[in-house]
Coordinates of C-alpha atoms in Angstrom, one line a residue:
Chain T
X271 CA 0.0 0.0 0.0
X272 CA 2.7 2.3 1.2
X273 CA 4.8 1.6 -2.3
X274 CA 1.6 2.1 -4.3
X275 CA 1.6 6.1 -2.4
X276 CA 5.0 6.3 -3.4
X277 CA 4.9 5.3 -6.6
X278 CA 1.7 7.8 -7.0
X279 CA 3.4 10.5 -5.5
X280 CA 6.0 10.5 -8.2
X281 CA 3.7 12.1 -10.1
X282 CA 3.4 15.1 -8.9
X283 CA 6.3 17.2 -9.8
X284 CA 6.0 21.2 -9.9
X285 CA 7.8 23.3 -12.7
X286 CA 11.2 23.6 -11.9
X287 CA 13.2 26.8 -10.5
X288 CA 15.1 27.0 -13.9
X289 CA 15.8 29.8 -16.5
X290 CA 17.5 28.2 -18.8
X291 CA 20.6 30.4 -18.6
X292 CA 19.1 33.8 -18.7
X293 CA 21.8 36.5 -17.9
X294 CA 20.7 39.2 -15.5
X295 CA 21.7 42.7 -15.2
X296 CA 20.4 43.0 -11.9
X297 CA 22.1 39.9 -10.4
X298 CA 24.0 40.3 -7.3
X299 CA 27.2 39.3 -9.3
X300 CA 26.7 41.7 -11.9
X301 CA 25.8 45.0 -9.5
X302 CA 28.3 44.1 -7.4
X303 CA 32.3 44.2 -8.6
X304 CA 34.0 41.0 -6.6
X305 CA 37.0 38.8 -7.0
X306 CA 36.4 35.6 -8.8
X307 CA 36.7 33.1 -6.2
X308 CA 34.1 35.7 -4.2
X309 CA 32.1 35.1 -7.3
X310 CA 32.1 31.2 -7.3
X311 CA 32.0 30.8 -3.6
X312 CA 28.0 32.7 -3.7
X313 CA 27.2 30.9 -6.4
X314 CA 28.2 27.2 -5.7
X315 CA 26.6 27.8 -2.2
X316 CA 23.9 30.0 -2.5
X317 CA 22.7 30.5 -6.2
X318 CA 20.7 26.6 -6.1
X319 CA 18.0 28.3 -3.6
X320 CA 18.7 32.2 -3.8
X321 CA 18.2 32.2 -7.6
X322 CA 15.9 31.7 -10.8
X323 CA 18.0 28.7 -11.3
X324 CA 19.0 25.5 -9.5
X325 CA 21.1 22.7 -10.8
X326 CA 19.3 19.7 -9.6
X327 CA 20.3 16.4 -9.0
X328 CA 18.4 13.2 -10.0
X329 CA 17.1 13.0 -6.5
X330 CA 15.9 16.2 -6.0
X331 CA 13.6 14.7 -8.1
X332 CA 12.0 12.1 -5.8
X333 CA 9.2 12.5 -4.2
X334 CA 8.9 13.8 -1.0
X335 CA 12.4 15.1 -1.2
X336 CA 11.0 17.1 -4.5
X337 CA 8.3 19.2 -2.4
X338 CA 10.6 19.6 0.1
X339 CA 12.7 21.4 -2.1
X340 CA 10.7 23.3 -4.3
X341 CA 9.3 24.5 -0.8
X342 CA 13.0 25.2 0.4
X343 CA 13.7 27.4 -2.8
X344 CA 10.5 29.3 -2.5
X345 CA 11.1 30.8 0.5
X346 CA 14.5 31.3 0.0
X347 CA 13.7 33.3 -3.2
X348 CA 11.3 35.2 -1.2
X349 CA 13.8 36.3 1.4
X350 CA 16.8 36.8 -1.3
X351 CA 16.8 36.4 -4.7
X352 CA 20.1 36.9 -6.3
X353 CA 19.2 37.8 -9.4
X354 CA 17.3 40.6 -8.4
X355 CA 19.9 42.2 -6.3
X356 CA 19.7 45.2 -8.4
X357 CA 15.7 45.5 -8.3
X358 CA 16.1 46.3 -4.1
X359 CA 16.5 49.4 -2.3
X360 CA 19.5 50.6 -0.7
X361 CA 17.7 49.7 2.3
X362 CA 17.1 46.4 1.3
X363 CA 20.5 46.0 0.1
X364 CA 22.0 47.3 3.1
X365 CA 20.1 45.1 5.7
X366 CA 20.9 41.7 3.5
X367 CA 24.5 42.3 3.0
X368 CA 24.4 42.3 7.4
X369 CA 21.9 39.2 6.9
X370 CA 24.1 37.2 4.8
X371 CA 27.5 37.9 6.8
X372 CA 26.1 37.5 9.9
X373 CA 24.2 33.7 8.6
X374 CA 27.3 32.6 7.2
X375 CA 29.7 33.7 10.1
X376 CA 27.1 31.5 12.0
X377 CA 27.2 28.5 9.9
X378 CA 23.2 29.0 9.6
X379 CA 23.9 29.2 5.6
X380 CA 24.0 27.7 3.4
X381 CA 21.4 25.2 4.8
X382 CA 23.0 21.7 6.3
X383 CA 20.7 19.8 4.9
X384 CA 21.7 21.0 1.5
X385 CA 25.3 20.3 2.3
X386 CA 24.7 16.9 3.2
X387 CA 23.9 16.3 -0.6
X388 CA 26.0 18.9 -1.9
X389 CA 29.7 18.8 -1.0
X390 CA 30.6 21.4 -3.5
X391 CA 28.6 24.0 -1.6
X392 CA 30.4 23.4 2.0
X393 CA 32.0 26.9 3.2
X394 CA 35.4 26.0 5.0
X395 CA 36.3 28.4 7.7
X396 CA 38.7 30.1 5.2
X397 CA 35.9 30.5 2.5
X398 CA 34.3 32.1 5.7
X399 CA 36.6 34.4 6.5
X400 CA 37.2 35.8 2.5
X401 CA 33.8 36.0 2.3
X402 CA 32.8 37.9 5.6
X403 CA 35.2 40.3 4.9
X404 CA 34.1 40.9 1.5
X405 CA 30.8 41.9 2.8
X406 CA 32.7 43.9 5.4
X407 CA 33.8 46.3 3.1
X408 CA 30.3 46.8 1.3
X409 CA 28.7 48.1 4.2
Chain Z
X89 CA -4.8 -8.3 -8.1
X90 CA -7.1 -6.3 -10.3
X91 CA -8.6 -4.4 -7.7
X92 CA -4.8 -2.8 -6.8
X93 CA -4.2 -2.6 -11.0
X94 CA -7.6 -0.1 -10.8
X95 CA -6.5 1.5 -7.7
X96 CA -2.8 2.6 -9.6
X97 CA -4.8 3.8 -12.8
X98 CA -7.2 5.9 -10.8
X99 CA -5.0 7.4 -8.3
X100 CA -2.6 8.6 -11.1
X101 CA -6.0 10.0 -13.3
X102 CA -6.7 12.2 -10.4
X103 CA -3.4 13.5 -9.6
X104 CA -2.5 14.2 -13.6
X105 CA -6.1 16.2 -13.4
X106 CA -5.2 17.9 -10.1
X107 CA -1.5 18.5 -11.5
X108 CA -3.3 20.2 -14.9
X109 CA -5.6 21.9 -13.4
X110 CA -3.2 23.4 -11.5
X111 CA -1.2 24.9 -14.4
X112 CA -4.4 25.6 -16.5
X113 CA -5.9 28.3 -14.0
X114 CA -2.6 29.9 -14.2
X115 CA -3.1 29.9 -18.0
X116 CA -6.8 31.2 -17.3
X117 CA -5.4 34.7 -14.9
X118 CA -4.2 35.8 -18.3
X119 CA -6.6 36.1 -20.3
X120 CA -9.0 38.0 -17.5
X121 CA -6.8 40.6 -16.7
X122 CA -6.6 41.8 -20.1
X123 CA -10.2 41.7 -20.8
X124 CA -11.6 44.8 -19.0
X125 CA -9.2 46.8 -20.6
X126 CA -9.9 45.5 -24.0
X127 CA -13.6 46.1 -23.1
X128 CA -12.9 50.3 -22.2
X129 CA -10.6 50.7 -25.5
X130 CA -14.2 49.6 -27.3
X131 CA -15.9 53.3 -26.9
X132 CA -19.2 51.2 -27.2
X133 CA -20.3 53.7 -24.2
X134 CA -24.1 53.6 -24.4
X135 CA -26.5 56.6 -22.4
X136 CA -27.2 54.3 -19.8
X137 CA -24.1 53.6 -18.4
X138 CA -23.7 57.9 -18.6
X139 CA -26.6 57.8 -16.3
X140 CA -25.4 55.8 -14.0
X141 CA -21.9 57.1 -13.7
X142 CA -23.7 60.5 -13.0
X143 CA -25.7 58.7 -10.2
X144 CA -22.2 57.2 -8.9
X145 CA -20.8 60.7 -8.6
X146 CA -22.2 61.1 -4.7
X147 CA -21.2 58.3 -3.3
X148 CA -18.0 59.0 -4.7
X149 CA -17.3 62.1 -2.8
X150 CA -18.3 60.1 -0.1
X151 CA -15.9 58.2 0.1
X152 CA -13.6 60.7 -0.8
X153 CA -14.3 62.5 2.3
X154 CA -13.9 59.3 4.5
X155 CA -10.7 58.5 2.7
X156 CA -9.7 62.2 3.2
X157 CA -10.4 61.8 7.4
X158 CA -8.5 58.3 7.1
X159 CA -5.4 60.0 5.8
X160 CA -5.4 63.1 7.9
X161 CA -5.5 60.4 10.6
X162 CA -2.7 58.0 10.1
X163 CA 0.0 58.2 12.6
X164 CA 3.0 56.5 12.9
X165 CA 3.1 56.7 16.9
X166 CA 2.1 53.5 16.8
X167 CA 5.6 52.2 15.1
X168 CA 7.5 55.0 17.1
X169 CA 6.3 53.4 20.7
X170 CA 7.0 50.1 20.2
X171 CA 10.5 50.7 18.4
X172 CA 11.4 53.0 21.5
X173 CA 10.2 49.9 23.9
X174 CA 12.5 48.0 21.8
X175 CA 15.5 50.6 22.0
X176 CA 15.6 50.7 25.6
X177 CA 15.0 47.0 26.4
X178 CA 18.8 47.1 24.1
X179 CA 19.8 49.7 26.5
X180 CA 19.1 47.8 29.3
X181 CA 20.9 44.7 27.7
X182 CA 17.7 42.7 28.2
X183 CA 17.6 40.2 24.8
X184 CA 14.1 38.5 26.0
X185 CA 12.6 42.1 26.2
X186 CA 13.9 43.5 23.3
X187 CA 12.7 39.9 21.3
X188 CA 9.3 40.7 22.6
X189 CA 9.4 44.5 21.6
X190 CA 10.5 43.3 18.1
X191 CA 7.9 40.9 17.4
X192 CA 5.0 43.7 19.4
X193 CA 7.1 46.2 16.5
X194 CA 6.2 43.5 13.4
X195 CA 2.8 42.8 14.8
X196 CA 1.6 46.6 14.8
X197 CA 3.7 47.1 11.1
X198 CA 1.8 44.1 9.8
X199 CA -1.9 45.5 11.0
X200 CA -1.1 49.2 10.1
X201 CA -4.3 50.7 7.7
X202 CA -2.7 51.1 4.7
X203 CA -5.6 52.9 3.1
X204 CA -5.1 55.6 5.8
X205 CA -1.6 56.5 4.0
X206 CA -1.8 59.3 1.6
X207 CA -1.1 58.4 -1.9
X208 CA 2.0 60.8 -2.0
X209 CA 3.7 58.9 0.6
X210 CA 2.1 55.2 -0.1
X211 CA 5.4 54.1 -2.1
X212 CA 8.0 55.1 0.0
X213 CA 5.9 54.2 3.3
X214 CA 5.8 50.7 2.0
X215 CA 9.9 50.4 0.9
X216 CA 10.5 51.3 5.0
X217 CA 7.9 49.8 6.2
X218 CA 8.7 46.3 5.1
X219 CA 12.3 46.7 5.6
X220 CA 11.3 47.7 9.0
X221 CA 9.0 44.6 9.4
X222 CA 12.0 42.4 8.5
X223 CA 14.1 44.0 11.4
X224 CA 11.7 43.8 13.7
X225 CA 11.1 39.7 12.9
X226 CA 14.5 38.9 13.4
X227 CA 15.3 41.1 16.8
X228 CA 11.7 39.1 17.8
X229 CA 13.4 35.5 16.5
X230 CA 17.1 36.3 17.8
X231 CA 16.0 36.5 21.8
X232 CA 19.7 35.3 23.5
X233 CA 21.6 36.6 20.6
X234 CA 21.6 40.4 21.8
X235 CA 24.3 41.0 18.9
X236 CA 22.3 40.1 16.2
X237 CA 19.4 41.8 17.5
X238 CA 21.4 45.2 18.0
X239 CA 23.0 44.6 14.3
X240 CA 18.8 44.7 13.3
X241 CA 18.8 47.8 15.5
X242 CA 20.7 49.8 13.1
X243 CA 19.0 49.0 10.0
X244 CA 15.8 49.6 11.9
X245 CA 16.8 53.1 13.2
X246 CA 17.1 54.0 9.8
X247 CA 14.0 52.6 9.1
X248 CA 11.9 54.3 12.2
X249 CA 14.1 57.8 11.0
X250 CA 13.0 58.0 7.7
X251 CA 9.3 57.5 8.9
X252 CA 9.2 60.5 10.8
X253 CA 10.8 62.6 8.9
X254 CA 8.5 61.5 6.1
X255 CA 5.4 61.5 8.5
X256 CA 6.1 63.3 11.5
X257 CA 6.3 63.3 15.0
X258 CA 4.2 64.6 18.2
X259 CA 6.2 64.2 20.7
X260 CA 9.7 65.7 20.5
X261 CA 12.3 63.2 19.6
X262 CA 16.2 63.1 19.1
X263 CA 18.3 61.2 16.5
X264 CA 21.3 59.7 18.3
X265 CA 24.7 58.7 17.0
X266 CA 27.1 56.5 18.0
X267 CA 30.5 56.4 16.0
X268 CA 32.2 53.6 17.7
X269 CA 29.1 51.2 16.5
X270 CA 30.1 48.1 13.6
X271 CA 33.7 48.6 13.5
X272 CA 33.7 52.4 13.2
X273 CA 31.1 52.8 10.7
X274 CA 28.4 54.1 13.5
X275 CA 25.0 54.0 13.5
X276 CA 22.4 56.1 14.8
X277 CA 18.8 55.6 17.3
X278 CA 16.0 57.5 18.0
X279 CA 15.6 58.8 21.9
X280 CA 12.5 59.8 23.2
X281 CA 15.4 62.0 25.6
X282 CA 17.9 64.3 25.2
X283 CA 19.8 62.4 28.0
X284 CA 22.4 59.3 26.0
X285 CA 21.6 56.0 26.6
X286 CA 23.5 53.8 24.3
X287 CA 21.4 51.0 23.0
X288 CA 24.3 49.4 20.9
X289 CA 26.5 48.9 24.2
X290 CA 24.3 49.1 27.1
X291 CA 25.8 48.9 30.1
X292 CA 29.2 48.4 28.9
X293 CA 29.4 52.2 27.3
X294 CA 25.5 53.9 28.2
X295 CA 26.7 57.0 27.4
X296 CA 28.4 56.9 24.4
X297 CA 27.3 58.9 21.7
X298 CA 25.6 62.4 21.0
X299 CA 22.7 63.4 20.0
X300 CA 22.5 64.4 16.0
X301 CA 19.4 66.1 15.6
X302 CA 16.1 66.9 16.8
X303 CA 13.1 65.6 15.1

């Protein structure tokens, strides 16, 4: 009975965060002038839920890990989308570059559950530190 | 065995309904919305509907005139009281306090009459005020993490600033500024009192700071 749910809920599967490689003049990255490993380290571990696109993998797919997600992303988007850095206030700006450095100095982001299946996205305390400073100097 | 065989078939029918049903009422939004302003473009206005635009003219003013009292009334003291509750629970370096003021602060931003703002000022009100709504939800989640909740102050002060110069103040109040705040950069608060009482350092430095201007 349970595998006959399962198999059911396969079904549903939502349109997926992706644009297809749409360039954005707004995008944080764009706005903002930072060195390239700056660059890489916000978009390996941010970009998948703070963005218009994520790079799934063949089990983000599975359900209930697929709702899970798409629900992760959503509000993620909602708090801080990337790509439309340059569509918010100063204000706006100005309170999420404290936001970020304060929930990456605190491990809070990127999410541990997304690290657990994506390696690529860990921060090291170096990455950290290169990071936090960055921010540092754009406030 | 043929029971479970029907059982598969229907379950997936339903859910590839419920899933295109789904994405069809999206499709269907987009076709409304552009229908009433097809339908003025077609000048087919007929007497009738003259008649009873001339009829709706009264009410109109009405309305106008309750609007007009609703806008004269909005206030921000509201928004100014409970950020000041929340500035000097940071002054008195009490975290639980302060996450209690924040979410009070959010609770009032979030019921605020937002067809009491005049329409100059509607745009810029609602750039601070959600800004301001964020702060105050994350001093109200961050009790124990008094840092955090004083970073949320700063942006906040900004916020709360901004509204009363944009909409005025009653009372007399004072912008404060302390220099030494974020690594040099400063930041300012508002006082309801001449007198300094730091909320960025409580105890550690109350009276660091001077006051910048009078509001």
């Amino acid at each position: 009975m349970v595998l006959f749910i399962f198999i059911a809920i396969q079904f549903y599967q939502p349109s997926p965060n992706v644009d297809k490689g749409q360039v954005y003049t707004t995008d944080f990255t764009q706005v903002n002038k930072m060195p390239v490993e700056v660059k890489a380290m916000f978009q390996n571990s941010c970009y998948d839920c703070h963005s218009n696109n994520t790079n799934y993998a063949w089990y983000d797919y599975v359900q209930p890990t697929r709702i899970l997600v798409e629900n992760h992303i959503k509000n993620a988007k909602e708090d801080l989308n990337f790509n439309e850095w340059g569509t918010y206030s100063n204000r706006k700006q100005e309170r999420l570059i404290n936001s970020i450095k304060e929930q990456i100095e605190t491990k809070q982001m990127p999410l541990s559950s997304y690290t657990l299946m994506h390696k690529k996205a860990i921060l090291n305390d170096e990455q950290i530190k290169t990071l936090t400073n960055w921010l540092k100097e754009q406030q | 065995m043929k029971n479970i065989f029907f059982f598969i078939i229907s379950l997936t029918t339903v859910l590839i309904i419920a899933v295109s049903c789904n994405q069809s009422s999206n499709k269907n939004t987009e076709p409304k919305a552009t229908d009433p302003i097809s339908n003025s473009e077609t000048q087919n206005l007929s007497s009738t509907q003259n008649d009873t635009s001339n009829s709706v003219v009264p009410i109109d003013t009405t309305a106008k005139k309750v609007e007009q009292q609703d806008v004269q009334n909005f206030s921000i003291a509201p928004i100014v009281k409970d950020y000041l509750a929340l500035k000097n629970a940071l002054v008195a370096d009490n975290d639980k306090a302060a996450a209690s003021a924040g979410k009070q602060l959010f609770s009032t931003l979030k019921n605020v009459d937002m067809k009491a703002i005049p329409a100059n000022k509607y745009k810029e009100y609602v750039e601070i005020a959600e800004n301001a709504k964020e702060n105050a939800e994350h001093i109200g989640d961050n009790a124990g993490k008094i840092d955090h909740q004083r970073e949320h102050l700063a942006s906040l002060s900004k916020d709360v600033s901004d509204l009363i110069v944009l909409f005025g103040t009653t009372p007399k109040l004072y912008q404060d500024y302390c220099p030494m705040y974020n690594e040099g950069k400063g930041a300012i608060w508002i006082s309801e009192a001449k007198e300094i009482k730091n909320p960025y350092y409580g105890k550690k430095m109350l009276t660091c700071g001077s006051v910048k201007k009078e509001l």
